[in-house]
CSV table of C-alpha atoms in Angstrom, one decimal:
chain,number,residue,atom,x,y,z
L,1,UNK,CA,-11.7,14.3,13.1
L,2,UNK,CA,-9.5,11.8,11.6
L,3,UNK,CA,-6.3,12.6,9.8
L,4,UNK,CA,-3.4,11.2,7.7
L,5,UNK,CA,-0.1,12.1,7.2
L,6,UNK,CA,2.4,10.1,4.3
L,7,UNK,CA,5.8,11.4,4.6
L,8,UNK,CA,7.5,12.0,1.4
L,9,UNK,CA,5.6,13.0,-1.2
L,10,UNK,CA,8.2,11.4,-3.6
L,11,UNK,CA,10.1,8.1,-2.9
L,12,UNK,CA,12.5,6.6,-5.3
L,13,UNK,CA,14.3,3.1,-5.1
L,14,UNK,CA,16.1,0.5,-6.7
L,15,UNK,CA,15.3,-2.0,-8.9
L,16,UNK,CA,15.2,-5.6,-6.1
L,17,UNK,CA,15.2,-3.3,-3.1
L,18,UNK,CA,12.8,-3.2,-0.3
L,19,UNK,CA,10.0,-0.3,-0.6
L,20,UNK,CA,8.6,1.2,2.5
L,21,UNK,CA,6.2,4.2,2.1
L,22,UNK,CA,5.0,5.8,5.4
L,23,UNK,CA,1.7,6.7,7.0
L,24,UNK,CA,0.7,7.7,10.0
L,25,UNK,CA,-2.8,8.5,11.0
L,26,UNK,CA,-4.6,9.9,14.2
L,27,UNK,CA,-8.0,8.5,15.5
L,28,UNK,CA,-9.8,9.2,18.6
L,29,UNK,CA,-11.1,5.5,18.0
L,30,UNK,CA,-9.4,2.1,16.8
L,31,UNK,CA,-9.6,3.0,13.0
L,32,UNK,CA,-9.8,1.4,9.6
L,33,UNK,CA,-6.8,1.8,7.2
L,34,UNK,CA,-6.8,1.1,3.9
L,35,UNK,CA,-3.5,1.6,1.0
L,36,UNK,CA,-4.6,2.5,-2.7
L,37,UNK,CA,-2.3,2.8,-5.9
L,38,UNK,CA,-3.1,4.8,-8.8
L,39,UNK,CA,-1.4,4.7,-12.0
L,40,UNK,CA,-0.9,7.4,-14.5
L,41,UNK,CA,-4.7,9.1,-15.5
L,42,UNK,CA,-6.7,5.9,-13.7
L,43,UNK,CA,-8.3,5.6,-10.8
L,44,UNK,CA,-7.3,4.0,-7.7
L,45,UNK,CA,-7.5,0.4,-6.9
L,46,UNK,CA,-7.1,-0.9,-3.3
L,47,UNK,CA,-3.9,-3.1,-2.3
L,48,UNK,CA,-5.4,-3.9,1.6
L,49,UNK,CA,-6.7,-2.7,4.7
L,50,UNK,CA,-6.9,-3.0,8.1
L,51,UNK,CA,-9.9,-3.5,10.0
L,52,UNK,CA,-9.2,-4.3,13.8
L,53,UNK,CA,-8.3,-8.2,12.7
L,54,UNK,CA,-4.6,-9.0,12.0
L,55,UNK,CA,-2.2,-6.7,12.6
L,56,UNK,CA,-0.1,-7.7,10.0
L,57,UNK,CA,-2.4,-7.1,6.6
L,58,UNK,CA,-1.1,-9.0,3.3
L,59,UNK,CA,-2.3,-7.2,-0.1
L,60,UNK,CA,-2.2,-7.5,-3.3
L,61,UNK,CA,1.4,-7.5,-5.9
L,62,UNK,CA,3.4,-8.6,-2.8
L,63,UNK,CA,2.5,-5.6,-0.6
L,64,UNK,CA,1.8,-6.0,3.1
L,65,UNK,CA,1.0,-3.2,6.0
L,66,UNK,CA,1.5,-3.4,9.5
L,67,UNK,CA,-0.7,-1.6,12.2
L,68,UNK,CA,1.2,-0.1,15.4
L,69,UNK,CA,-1.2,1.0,17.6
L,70,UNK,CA,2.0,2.2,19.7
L,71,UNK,CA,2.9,4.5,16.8
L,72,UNK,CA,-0.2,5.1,15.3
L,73,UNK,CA,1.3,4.3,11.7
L,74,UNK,CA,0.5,1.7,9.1
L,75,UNK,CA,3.5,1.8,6.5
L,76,UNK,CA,3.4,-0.1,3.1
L,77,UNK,CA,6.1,-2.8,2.4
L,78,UNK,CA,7.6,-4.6,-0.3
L,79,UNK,CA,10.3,-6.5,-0.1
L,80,UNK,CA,12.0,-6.4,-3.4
L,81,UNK,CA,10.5,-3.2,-5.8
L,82,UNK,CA,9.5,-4.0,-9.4
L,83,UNK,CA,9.2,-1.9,-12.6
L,84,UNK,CA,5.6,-2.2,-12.7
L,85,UNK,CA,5.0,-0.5,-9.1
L,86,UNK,CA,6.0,2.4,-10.4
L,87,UNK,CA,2.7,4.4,-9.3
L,88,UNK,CA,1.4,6.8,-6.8
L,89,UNK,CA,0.1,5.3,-3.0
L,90,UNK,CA,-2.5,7.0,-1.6
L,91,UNK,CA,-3.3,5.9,2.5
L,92,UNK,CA,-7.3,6.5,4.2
L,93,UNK,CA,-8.3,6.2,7.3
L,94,UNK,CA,-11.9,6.0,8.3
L,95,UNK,CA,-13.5,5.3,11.8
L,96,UNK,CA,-15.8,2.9,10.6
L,97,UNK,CA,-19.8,3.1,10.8
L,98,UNK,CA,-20.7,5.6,8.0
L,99,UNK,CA,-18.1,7.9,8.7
L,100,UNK,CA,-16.2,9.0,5.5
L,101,UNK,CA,-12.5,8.0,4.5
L,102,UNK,CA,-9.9,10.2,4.9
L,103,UNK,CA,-6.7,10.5,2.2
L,104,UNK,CA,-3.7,11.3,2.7
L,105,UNK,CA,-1.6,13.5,-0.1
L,106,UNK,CA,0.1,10.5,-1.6
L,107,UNK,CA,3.4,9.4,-2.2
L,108,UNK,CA,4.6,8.7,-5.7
L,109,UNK,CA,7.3,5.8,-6.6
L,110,UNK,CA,9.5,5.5,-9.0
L,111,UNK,CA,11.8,2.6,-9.4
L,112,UNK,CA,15.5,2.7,-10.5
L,113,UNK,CA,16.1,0.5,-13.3
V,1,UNK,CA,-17.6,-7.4,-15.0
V,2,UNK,CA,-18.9,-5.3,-11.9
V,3,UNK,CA,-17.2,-1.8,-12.1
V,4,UNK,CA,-17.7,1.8,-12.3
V,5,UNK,CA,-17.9,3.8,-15.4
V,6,UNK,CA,-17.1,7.6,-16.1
V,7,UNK,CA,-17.9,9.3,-19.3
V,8,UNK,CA,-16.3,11.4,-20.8
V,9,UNK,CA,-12.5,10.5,-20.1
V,10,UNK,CA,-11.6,14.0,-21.4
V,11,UNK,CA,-13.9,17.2,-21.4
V,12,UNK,CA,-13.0,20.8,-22.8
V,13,UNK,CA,-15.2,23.6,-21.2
V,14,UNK,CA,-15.5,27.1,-22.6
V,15,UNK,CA,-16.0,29.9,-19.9
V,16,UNK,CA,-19.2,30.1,-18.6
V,17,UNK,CA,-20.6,26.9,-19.2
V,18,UNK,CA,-21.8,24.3,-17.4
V,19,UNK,CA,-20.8,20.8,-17.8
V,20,UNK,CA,-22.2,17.6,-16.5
V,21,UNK,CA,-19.6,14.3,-15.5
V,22,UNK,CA,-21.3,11.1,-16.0
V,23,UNK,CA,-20.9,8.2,-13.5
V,24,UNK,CA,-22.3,4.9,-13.7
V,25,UNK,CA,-22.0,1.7,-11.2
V,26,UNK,CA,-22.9,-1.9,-11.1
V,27,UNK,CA,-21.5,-3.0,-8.0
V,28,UNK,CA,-25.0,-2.4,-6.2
V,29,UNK,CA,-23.2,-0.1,-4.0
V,30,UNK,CA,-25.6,2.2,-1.5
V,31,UNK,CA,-23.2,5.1,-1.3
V,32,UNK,CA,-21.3,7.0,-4.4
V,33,UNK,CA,-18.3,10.2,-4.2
V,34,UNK,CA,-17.1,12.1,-6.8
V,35,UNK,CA,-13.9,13.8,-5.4
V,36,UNK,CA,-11.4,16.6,-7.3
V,37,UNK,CA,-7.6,15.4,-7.8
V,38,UNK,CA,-4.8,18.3,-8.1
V,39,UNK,CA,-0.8,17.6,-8.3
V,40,UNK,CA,0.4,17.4,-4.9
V,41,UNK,CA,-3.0,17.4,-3.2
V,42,UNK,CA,-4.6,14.0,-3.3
V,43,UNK,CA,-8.0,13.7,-2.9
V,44,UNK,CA,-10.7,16.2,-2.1
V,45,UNK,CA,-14.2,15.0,-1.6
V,46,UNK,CA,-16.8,17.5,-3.4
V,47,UNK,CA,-20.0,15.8,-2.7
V,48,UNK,CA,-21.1,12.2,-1.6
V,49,UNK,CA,-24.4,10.1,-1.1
V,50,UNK,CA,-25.6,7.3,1.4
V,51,UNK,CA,-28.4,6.3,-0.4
V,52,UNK,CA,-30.9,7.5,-3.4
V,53,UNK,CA,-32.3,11.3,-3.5
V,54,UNK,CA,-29.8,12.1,-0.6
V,55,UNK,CA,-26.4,13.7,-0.8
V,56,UNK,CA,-24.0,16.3,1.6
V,57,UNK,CA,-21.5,18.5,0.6
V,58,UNK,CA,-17.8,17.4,1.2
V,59,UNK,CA,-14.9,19.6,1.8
V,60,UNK,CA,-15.2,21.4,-1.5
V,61,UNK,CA,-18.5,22.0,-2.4
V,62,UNK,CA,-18.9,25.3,-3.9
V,63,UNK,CA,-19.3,25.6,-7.6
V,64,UNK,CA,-20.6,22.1,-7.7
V,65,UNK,CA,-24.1,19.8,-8.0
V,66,UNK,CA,-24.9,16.5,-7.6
V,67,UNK,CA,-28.2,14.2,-8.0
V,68,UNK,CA,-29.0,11.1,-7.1
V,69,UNK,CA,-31.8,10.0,-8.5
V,70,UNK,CA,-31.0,6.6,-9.0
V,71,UNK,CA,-28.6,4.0,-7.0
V,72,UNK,CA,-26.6,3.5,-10.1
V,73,UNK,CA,-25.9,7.1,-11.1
V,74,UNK,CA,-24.2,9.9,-10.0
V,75,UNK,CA,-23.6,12.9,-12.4
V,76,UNK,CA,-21.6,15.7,-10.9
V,77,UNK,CA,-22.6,19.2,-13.1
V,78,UNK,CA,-19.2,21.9,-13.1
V,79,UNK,CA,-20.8,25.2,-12.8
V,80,UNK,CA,-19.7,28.2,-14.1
V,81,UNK,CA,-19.5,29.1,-10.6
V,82,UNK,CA,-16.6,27.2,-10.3
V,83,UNK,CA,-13.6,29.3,-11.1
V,84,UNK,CA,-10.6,27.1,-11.2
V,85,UNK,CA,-12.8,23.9,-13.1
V,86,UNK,CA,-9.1,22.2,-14.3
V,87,UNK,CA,-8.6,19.0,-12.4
V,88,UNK,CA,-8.8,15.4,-12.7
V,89,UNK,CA,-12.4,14.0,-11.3
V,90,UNK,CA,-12.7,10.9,-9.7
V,91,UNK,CA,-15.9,8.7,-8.8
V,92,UNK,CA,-16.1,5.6,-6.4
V,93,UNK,CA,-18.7,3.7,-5.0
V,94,UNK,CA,-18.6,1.6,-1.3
V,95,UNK,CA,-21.4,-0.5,0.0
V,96,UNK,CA,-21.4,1.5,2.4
V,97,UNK,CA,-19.8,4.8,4.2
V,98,UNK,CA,-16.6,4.0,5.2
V,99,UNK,CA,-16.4,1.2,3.4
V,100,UNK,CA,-13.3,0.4,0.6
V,101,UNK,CA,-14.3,2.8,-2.1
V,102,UNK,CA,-14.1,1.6,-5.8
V,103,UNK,CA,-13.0,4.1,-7.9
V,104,UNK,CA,-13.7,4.7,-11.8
V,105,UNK,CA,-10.6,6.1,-14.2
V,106,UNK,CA,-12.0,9.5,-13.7
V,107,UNK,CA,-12.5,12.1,-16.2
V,108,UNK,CA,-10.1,14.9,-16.8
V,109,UNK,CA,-11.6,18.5,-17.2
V,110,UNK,CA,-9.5,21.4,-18.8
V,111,UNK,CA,-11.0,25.3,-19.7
V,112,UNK,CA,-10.6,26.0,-23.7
């Protein structure tokens, strides 16, 4: 079965800086990855995913993901963190086919003035 | 707009009582989830369903029912089986299995 792991359940950064929140996943096949957010009491809405095209995935509010194979992770980027990203990320991993997604625990962000 | 709706946003239930989660979708979507949110535990799937008048059990099952009797709706009834009811309740919809899910703004549960 498929897994995910985010590391740090709790990430805080500056106002302007760059935001990297981590995943990792394991697969016994090439898998799909996908990045949510949720904000406070709403559901979740999905920034990207990855489905065996580009390895570089561009999403939406300036976020972008990259797939390692080598690493088997698929951290979430942004290069300069706004007040309004202020959420909690959520990464899934399916293998495709009708198999069901996976979710990690989630990361929450909070941004320094 | 194509979305998905849940009904009510908030729901009180006393013990022993049974109470029935509303979700509705648009989206023409074949498969529907309803999954369980806790602090510090993401998501927990409780049931799910391909396609109409089918559903499996997820990871967290007990204390729950499903039907899916049409493609649009997928009411999830809390029994009073259920012990520990207090959570936040999340439904999504994907065209398929494994498939982006798209999720509804959930409906939080709490025991008067």
């Amino acid at each position: 079965a498929q897994s995910v792991t985010q590391l740090g359940s709790h990430v805080s950064v500056s106002e302007g800086a760059l935001v990297l929140l981590r995943c990792n996943y394991s697969s016994s096949v090439p898998p799909y990855l996908f990045w949510y957010v949720q904000y406070p009491n709403q559901g979740l809405q999905l920034l990207l995913k990855y489905t065996s095209a580009a390895t570089l995935v561009k999403g939406i509010n300036g976020f972008e993901a990259e797939f390692k194979k080598s690493e088997t992770s698929f951290h979430l980027t942004k290069p300069s963190a706004h007040m309004s990203d202020a959420a909690e990320y959520f990464c899934a991993v399916s293998r495709g086919g009708n198999e069901k997604l996976t979710f990690g625990t989630g990361t929450r962000l909070t941004i320094i003035p | 707009d194509g979305g998905i709706t849940q009904s009510p946003k908030y729901l009180f239930r006393k013990e022993g009582q049974n109470v029935t989660l509303s979700c509705e979708q648009n989206l023409n979507h074949d498969a529907m989830y309803w999954y369980r949110q806790d602090p510090g535990q993401g998501l927990r799937l409780i049931y799910y369903s391909q396609i109409v008048n089918d559903f499996q059990k997820g990871d967290i099952a007990e204390g729950y029912s499903v039907s899916r009797e049409k493609k649009e709706s997928f009411p999830l009834t809390v029994t009073s089986a259920q012990k520990n009811p207090t959570a936040f309740y999340l439904c999504a919809s994907s065209p398929g299995v494994g498939q982006p899910q798209h999720f509804g703004d959930g409906t939080r549960l709490s025991i008067l």
